[in-house]
Tab-separated table of C-alpha atoms and ligand atoms in Angstrom:
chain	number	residue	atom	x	y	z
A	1	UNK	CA	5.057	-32.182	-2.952
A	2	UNK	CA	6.402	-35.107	-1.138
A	3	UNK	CA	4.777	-34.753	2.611
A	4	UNK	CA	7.634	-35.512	5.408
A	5	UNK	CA	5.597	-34.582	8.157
A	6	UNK	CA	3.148	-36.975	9.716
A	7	UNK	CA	-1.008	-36.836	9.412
A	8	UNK	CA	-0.771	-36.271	13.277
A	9	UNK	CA	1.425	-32.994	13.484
A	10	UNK	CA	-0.911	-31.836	10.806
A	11	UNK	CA	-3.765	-32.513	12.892
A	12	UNK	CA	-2.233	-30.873	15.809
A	13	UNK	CA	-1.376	-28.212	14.011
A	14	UNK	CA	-5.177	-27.707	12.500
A	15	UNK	CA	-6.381	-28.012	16.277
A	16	UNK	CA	-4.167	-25.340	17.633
A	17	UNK	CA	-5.463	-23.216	14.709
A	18	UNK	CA	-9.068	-23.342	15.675
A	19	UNK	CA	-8.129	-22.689	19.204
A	20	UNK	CA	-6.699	-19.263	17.803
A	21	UNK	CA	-9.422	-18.405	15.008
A	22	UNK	CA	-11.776	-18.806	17.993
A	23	UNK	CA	-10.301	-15.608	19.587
A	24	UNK	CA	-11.903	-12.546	18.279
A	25	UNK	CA	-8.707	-10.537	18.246
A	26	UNK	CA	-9.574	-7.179	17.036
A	27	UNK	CA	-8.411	-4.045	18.236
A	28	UNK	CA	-10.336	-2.190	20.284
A	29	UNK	CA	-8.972	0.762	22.320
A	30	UNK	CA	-11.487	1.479	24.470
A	31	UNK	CA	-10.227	-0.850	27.039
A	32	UNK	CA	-8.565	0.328	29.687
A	33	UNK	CA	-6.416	-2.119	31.282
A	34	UNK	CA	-5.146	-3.662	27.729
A	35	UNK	CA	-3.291	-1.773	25.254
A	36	UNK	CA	-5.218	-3.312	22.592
A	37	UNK	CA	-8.348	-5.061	24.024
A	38	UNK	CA	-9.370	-8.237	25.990
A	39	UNK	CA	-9.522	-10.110	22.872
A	40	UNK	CA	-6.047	-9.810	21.969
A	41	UNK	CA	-4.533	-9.935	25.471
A	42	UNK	CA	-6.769	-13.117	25.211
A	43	UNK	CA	-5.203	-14.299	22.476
A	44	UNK	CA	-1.400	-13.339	23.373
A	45	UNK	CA	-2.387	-15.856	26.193
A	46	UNK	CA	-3.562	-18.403	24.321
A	47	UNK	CA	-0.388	-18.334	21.650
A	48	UNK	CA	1.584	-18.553	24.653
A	49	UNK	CA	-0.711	-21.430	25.953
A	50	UNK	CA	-0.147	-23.552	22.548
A	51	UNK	CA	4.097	-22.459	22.928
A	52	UNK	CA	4.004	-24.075	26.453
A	53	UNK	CA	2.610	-26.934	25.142
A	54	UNK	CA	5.374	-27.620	22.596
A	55	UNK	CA	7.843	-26.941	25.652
A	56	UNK	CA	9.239	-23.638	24.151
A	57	UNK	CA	9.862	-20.970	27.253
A	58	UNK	CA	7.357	-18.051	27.061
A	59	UNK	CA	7.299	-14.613	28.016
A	60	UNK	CA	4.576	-11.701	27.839
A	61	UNK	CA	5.351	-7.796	28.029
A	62	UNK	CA	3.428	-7.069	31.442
A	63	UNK	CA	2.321	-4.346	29.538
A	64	UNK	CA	0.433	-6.787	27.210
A	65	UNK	CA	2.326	-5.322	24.260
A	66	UNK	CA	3.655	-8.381	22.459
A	67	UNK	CA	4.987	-11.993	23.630
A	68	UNK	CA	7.351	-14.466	23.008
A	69	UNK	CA	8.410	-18.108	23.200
A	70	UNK	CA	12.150	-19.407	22.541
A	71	UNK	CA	13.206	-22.825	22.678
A	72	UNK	CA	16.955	-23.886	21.914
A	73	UNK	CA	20.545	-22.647	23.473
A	74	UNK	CA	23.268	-20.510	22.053
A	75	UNK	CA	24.308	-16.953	21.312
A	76	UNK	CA	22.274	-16.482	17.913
A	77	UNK	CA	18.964	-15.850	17.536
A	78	UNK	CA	16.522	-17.118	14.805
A	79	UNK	CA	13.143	-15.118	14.770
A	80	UNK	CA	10.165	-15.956	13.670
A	81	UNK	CA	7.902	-12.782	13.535
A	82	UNK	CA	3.786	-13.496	13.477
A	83	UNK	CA	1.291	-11.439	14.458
A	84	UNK	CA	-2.063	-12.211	16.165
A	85	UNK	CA	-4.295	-9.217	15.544
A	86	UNK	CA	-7.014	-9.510	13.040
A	87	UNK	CA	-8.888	-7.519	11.109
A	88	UNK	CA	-12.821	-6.892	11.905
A	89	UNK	CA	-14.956	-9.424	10.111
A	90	UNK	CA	-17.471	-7.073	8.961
A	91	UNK	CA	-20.479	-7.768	6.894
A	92	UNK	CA	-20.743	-10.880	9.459
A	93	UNK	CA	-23.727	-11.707	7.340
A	94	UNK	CA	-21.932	-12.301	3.754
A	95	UNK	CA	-19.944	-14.721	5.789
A	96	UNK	CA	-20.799	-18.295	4.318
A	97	UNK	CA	-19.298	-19.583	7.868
A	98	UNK	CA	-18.872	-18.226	11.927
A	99	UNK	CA	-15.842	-15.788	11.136
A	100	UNK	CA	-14.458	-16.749	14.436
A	101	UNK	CA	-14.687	-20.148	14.367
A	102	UNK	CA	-12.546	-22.499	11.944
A	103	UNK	CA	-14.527	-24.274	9.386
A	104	UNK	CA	-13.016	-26.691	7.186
A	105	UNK	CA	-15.110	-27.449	4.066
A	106	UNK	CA	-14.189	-27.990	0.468
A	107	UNK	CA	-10.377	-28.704	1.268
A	108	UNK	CA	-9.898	-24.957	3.055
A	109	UNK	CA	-9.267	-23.835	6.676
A	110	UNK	CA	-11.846	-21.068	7.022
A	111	UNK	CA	-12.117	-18.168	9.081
A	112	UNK	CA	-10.588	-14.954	10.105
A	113	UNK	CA	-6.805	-15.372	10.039
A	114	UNK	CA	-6.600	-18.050	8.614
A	115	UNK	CA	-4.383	-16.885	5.776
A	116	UNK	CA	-3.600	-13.391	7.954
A	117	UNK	CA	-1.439	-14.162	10.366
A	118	UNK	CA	-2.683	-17.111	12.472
A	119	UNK	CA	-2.231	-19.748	10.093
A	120	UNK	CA	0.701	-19.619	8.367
A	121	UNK	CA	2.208	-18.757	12.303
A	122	UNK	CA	0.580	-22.035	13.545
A	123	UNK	CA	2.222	-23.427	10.134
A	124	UNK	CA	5.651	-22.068	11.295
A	125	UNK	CA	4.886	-23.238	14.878
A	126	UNK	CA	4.260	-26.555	14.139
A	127	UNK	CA	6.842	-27.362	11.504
A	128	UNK	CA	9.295	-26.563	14.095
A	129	UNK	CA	7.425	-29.168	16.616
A	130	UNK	CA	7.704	-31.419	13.689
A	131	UNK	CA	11.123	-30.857	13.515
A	132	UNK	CA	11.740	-31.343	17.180
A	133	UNK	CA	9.410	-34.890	17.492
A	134	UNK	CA	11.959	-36.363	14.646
A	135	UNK	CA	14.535	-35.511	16.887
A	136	UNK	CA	16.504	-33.038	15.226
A	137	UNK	CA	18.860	-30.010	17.512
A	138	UNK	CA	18.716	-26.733	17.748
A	139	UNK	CA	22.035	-25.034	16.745
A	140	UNK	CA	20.648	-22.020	18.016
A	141	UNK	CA	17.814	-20.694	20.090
A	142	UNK	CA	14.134	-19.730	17.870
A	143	UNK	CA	12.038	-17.156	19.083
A	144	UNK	CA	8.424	-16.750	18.244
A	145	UNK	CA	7.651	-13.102	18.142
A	146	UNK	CA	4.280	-12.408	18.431
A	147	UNK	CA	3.101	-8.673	17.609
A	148	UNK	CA	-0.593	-7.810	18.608
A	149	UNK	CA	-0.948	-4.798	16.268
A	150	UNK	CA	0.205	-5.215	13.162
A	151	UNK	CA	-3.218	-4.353	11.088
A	152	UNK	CA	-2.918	-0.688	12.922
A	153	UNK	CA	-0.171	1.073	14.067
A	154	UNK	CA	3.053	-1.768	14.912
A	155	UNK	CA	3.368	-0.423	18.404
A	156	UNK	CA	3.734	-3.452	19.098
A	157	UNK	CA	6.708	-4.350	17.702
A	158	UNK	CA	7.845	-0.603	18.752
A	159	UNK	CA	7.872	-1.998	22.011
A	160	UNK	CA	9.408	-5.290	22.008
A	161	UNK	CA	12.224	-3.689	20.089
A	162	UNK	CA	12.693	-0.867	22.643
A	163	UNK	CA	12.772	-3.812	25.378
A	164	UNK	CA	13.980	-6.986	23.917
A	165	UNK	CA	16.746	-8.973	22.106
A	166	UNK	CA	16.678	-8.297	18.369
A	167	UNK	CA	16.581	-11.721	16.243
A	168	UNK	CA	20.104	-12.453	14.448
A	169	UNK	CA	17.662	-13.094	11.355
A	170	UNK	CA	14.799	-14.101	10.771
A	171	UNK	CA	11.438	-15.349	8.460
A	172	UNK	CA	8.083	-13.145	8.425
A	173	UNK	CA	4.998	-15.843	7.803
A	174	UNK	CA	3.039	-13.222	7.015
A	175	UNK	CA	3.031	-12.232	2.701
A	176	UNK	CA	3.999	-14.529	-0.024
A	177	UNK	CA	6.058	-16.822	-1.307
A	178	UNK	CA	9.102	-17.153	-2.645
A	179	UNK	CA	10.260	-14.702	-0.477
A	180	UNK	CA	10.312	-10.490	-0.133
A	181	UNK	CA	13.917	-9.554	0.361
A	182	UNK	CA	13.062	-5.463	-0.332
A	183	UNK	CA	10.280	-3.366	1.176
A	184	UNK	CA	10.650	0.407	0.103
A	185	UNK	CA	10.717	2.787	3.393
A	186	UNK	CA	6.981	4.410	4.090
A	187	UNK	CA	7.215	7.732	5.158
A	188	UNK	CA	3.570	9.606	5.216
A	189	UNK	CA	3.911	13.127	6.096
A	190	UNK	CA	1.542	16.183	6.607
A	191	UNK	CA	2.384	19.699	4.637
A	192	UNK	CA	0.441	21.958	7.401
A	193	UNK	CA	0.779	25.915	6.129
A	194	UNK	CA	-1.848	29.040	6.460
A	195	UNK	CA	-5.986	29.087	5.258
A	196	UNK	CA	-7.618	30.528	2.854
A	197	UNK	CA	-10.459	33.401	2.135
A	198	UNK	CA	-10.792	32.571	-1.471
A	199	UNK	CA	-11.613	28.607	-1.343
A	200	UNK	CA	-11.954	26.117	0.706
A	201	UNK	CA	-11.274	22.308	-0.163
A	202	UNK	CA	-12.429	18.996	2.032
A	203	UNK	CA	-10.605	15.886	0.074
A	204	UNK	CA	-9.915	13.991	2.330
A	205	UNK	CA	-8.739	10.482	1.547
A	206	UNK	CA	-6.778	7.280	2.767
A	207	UNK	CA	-2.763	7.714	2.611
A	208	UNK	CA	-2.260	4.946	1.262
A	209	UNK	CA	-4.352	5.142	-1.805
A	210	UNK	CA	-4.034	7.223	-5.153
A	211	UNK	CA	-6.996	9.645	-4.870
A	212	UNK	CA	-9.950	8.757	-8.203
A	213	UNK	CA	-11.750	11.534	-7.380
A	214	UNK	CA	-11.240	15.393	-6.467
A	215	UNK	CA	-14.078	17.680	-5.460
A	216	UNK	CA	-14.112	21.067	-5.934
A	217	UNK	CA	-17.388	23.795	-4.705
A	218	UNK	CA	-17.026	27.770	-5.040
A	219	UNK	CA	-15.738	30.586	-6.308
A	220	UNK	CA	-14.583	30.444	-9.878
A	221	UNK	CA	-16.059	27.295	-10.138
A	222	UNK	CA	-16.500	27.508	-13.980
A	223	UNK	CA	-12.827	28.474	-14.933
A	224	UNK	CA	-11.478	25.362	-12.901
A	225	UNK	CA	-13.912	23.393	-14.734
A	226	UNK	CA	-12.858	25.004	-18.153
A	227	UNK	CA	-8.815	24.561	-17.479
A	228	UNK	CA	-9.225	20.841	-16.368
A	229	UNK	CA	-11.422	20.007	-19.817
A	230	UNK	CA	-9.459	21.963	-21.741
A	231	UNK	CA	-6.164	20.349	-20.087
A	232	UNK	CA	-8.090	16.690	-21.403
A	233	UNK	CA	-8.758	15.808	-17.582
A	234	UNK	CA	-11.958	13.688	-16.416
A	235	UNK	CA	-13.912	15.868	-15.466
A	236	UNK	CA	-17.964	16.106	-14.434
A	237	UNK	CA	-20.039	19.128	-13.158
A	238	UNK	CA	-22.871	18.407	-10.614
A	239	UNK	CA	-24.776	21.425	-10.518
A	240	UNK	CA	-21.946	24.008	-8.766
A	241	UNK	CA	-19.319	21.321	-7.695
A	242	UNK	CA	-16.283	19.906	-10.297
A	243	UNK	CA	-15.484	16.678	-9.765
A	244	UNK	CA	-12.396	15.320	-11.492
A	245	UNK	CA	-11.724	11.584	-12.149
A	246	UNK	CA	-8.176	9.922	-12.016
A	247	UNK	CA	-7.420	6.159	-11.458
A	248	UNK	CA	-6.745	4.713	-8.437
A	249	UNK	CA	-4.347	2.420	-7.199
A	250	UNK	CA	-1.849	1.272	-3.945
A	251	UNK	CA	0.614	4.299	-3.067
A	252	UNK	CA	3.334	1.620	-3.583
A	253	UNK	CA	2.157	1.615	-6.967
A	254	UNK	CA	1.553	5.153	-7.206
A	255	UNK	CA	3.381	5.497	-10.732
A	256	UNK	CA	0.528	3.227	-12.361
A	257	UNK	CA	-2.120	5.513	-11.166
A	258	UNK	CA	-3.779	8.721	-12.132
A	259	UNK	CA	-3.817	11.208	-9.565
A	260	UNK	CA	-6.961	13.412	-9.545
A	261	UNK	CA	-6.211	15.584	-6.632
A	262	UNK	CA	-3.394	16.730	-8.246
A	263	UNK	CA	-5.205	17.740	-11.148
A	264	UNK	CA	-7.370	19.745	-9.598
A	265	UNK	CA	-4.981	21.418	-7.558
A	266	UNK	CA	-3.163	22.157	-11.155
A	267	UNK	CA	-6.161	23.716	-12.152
A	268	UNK	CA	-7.094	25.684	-8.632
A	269	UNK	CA	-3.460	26.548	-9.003
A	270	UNK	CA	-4.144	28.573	-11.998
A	271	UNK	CA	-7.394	30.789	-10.176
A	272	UNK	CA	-5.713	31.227	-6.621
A	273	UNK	CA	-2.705	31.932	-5.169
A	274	UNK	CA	-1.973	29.703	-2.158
A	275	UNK	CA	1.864	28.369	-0.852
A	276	UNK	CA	0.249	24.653	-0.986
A	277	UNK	CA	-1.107	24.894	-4.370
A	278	UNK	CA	2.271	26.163	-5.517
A	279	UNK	CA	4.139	23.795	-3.693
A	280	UNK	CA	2.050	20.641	-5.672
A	281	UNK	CA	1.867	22.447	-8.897
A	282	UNK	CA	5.676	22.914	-8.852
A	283	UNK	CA	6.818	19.588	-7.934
A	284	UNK	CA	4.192	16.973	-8.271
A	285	UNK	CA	2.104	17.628	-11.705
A	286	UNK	CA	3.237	14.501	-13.967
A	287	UNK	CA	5.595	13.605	-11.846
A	288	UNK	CA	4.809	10.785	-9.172
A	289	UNK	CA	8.519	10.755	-8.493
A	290	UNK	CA	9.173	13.774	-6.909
A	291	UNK	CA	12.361	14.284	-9.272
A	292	UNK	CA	11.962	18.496	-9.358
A	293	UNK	CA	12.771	18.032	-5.141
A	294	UNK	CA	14.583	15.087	-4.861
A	295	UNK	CA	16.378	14.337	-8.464
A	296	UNK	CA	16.184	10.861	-9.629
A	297	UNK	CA	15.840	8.550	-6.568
A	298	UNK	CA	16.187	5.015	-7.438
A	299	UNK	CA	17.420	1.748	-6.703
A	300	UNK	CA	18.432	-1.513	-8.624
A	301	UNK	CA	16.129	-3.429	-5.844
A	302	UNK	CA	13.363	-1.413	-5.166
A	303	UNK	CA	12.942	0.986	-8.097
A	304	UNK	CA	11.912	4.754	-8.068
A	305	UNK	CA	10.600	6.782	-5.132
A	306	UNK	CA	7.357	7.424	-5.518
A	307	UNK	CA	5.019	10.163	-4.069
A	308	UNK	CA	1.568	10.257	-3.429
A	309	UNK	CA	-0.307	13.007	-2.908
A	310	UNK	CA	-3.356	11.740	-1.174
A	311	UNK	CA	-5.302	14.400	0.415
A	312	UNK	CA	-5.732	18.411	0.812
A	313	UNK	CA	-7.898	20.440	3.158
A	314	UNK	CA	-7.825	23.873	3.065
A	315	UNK	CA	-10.348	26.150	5.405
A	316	UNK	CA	-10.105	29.701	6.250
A	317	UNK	CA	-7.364	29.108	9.334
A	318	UNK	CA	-5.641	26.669	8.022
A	319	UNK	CA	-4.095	24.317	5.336
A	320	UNK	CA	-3.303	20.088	5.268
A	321	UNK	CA	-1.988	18.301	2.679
A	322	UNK	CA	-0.781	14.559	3.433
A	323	UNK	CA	1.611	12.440	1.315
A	324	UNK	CA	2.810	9.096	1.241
A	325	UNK	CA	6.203	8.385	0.327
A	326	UNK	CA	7.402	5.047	-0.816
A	327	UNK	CA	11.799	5.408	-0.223
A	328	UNK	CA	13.815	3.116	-2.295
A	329	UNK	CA	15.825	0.787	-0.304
A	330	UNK	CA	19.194	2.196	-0.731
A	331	UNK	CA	17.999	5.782	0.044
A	332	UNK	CA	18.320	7.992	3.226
A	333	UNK	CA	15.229	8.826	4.521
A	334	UNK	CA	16.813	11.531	6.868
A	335	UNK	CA	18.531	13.505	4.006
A	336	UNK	CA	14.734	13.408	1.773
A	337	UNK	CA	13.448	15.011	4.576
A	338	UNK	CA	15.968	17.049	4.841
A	339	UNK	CA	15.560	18.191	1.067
A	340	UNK	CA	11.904	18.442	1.403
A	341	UNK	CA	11.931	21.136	4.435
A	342	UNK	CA	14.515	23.138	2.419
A	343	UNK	CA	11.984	23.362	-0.561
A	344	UNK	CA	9.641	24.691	1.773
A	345	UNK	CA	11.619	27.316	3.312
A	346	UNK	CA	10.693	30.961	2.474
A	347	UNK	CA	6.942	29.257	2.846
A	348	UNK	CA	4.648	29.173	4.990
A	349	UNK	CA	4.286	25.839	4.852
A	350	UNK	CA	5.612	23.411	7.279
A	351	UNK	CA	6.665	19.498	7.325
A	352	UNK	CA	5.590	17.389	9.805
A	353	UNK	CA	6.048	13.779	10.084
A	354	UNK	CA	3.317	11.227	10.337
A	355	UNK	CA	3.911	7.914	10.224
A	356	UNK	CA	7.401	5.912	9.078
A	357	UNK	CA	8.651	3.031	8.328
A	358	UNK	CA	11.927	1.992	7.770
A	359	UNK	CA	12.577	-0.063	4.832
A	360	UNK	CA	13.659	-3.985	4.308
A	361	UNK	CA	16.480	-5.035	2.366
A	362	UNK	CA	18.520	-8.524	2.381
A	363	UNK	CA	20.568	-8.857	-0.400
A	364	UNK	CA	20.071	-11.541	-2.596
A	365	UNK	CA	23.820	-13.023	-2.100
A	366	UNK	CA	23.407	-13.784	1.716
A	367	UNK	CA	22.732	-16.894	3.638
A	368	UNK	CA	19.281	-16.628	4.974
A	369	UNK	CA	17.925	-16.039	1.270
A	370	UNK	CA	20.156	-18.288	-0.708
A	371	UNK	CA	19.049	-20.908	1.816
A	372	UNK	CA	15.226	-19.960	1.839
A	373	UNK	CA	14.935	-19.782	-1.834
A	374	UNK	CA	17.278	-23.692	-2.634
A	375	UNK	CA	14.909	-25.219	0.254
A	376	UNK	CA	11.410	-23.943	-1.597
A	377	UNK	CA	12.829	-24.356	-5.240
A	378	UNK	CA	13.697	-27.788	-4.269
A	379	UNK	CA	10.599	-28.033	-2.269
A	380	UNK	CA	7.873	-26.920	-4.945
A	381	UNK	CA	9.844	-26.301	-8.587
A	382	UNK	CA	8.828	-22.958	-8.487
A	383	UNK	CA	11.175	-20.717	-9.688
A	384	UNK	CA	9.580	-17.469	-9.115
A	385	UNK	CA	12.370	-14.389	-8.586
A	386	UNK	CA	11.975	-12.927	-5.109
A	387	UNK	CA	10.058	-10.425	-4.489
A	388	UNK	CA	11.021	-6.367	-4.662
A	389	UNK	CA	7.719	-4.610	-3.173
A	390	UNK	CA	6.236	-1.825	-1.155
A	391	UNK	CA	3.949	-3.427	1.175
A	392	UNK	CA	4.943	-3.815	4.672
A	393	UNK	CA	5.711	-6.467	6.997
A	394	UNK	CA	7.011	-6.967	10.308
A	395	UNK	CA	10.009	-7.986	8.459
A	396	UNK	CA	10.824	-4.228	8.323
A	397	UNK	CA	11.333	-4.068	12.125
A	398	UNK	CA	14.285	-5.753	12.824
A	399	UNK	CA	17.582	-6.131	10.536
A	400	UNK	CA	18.015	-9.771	8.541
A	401	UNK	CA	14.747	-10.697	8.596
A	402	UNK	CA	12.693	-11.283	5.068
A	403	UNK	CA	9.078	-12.186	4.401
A	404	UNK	CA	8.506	-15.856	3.796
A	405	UNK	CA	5.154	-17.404	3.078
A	406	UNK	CA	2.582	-18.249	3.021
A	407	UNK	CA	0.862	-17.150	-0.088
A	408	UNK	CA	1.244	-19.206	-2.807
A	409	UNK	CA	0.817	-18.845	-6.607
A	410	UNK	CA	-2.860	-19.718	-8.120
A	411	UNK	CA	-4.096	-19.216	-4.508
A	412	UNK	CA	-6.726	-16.277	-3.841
A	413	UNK	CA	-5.679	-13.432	-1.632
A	414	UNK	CA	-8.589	-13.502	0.572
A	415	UNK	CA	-6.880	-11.600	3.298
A	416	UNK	CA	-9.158	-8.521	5.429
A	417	UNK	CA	-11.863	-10.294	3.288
A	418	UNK	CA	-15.276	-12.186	3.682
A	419	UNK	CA	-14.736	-15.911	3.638
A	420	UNK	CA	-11.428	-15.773	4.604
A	421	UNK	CA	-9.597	-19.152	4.049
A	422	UNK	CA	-6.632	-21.019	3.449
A	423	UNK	CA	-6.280	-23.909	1.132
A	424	UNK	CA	-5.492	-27.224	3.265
A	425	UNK	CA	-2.775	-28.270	0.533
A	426	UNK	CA	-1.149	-24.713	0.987
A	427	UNK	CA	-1.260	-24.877	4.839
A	428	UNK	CA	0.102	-28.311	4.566
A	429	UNK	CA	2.589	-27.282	1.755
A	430	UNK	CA	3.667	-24.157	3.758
A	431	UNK	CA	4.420	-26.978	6.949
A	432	UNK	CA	6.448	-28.388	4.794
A	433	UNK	CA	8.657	-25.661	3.565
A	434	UNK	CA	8.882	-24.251	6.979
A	435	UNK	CA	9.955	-27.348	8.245
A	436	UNK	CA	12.588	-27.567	5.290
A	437	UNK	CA	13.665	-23.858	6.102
A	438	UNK	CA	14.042	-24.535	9.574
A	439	UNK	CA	15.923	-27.525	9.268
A	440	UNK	CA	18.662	-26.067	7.056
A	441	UNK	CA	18.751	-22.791	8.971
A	442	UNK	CA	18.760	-23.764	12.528
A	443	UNK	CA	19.204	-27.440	13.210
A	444	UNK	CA	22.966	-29.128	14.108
A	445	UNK	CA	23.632	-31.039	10.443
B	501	ZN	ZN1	-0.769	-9.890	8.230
């Protein structure tokens, strides 16, 4: 790639970046006069710090919820949505450098956040500085959103858009490149109903992840075992406990995975009569779609719903079974719920909601992505397709906004991990693009 902007923005831009990897900004919610912690009120200050200094106009939620710095005049808005929280640098000790301190060695920016979020938003920052030093105009204004819980809960971003402007449109630094133009919706929900005398069940497991492994201790214990071999399951026995195996993988991708919970819910199914066990039994054994509720749910963009059933406790009061949901773009979340709760009428089970997230979707025809995608084609010759997926950015928050960077192709994920780094050509490279995006999006030709 041919590089337009100079050594020294580049320099600034790797400065400002160690400022920010210097911040520990984890979450910790045992502070009480932050929402989120010292460290990341600390570093919601400094972002705003390194904004001043590029002579954007600043703002933070006296709440210390999320911040902001705009530069430019006019009616539209261009947003640019980062987000400063990290994740905890644990195992400190496998680290081959200070987490929280940028390193570079061996042509890489290391650290924490250095590929999640902070540097590819310092990349975004400064290619915009980089535009404005070669003297180019705004034709609108461009806000820098800056969330401060984004690994956790997006409350964040709940409260900036219960407060502030939404963006006209916008880019999301914070996934991969090309571009994701379609997030499915997330919906995780909790199936709460009555207990049991005749078993009791403790699998308890992440929502987000396809469950390898179901556990199963008492009565009957040797006819569960017998149905799941004899049904050509996985299955072990460890002394008077059944364990059943399945294959585990993202909810998103919930259709490429093996669900073991639900076979051994299949199988308690069989011994015991209990509303929850009927209610998975009936709708959810070989299929991860949830057609026997739903129908056929599906999208051109986004693909199938899918369903994941992640997690079941039953005691002698009461019953919990949690699901995560992954809605196809084009779907209404409001009228799946509303098919879900009439499946479980006449039960005694009840729906509650848990956790939800809209979905993304920018169709592949308008502006903002025709433009994104000509600028980084031109830019790098890649001519990956964009990207349909169900992960989740900020990108879902606010309408007209896709996911833009900074991962690139043959570059390691090392995101939440040990070593975390980015590649100096990528950080460079993603400059570049940003700069390129930026000047065909928001700049007077
Ligand atoms: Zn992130």
């Amino acid at each position: 790639m041919n590089y337009t902007l100079t050594n020294q923005v580049q320099e600034e831009a790797i400065k400002a970046l160690a400022d920010w990897i210097a911040i520990p900004s984890v979450l910790d919610e045992n502070d009480s006069n932050t929402p989120f912690g010292q460290p990341i009120q600390d570093m919601l200050e400094q972002a705003i710090t390194t904004c001043e200094s590029l002579g954007m106009k600043t703002f933070i939620d006296p709440d210390g919820y999320y911040g902001y710095a705009e530069i430019g005049e006019g009616e539209d808005l261009f947003g640019v949505l980062c987000h400063l929280d990290v994740v905890p640098a644990e195992n400190e000790n496998d680290w081959s450098y200070p987490p929280f301190e940028l390193t570079v060695e061996k042509d890489a920016l290391y650290g924490r956040g250095s590929q999640d979020d902070k540097g590819p938003s310092i990349a975004a920052l400064y290619a915009l500085k980089a535009l404005l030093d070669q003297g180019y105009q705004l034709n609108q204004r461009v806000r820098f959103i800056f969330g401060t819980d984004e690994e956790t809960l997006w409350r964040c971003m709940d409260k900036y858009n219960e407060k502030e402007e939404a963006v006209t449109m916008g880019i999301v630094p914070d996934s991969a490149f090309p571009l994701t133009y379609a997030e499915k919706g997330l919906l995780q929900l909790h199936i709460t109903g009555p207990g049991s005398n005749d078993f009791t069940l403790n699998n308890k497991g992440a929502l987000n992840v396809v469950p390898a492994k179901a556990e199963y201790e008492g009565q009957d214990v040797e006819q569960v075992y017998d149905y799941l071999e004899n049904s050509h399951y996985q299955v072990d026995k460890e002394g008077n406990k059944v364990i059943v195996h399945g294959k585990s993988v993202h909810s998103k991708d919930a259709d490429q995975g093996d669900n073991a919970l639900v076979h051994l819910i299949e199988a308690l199914s069989e011994r015991f009569d209990h509303p929850v066990l009927d209610f998975v039994k009936k709708n959810f054994v070989n299929d991860v779609h949830g057609q026997n509720i739903f129908g056929l749910i599906e999208d051109e963009p986004s693909g199938k719903l899918t369903c994941n059933v992640a997690s079941l406790e039953v005691n002698n009061q009461t019953s919990k079974l949690a699901m995560d949901l992954r809605i196809p773009v084009t779907a209404d979340k409001e009228e799946l719920v509303k098919t879900l709760c009439q499946s479980l009428e006449g039960s005694e089970l009840k729906y509650e909601e848990f956790d939800y997230l809209a979905s993304l979707y920018v169709p592949l025809d308008s502006e903002l992505i025709t433009t994104l995608l000509r600028v980084y084609r031109d830019l790098t010759g890649d001519m990956t397709e964009p990207i349909s997926s169900g992960g989740a950015t900020f990108a879902r928050t606010m309408k007209n906004c896709v996911a833009f960077g900074a991962l690139q192709e043959g570059v390691a994920d090392t995101m939440h991990q040990v070593d975390e780094k980015m590649p100096l050509v990528n950080f460079y490279e993603t400059m570049e693009i940003y700069a390129h995006a930026l000047k065909a999006l928001v700049t007077k030709s």
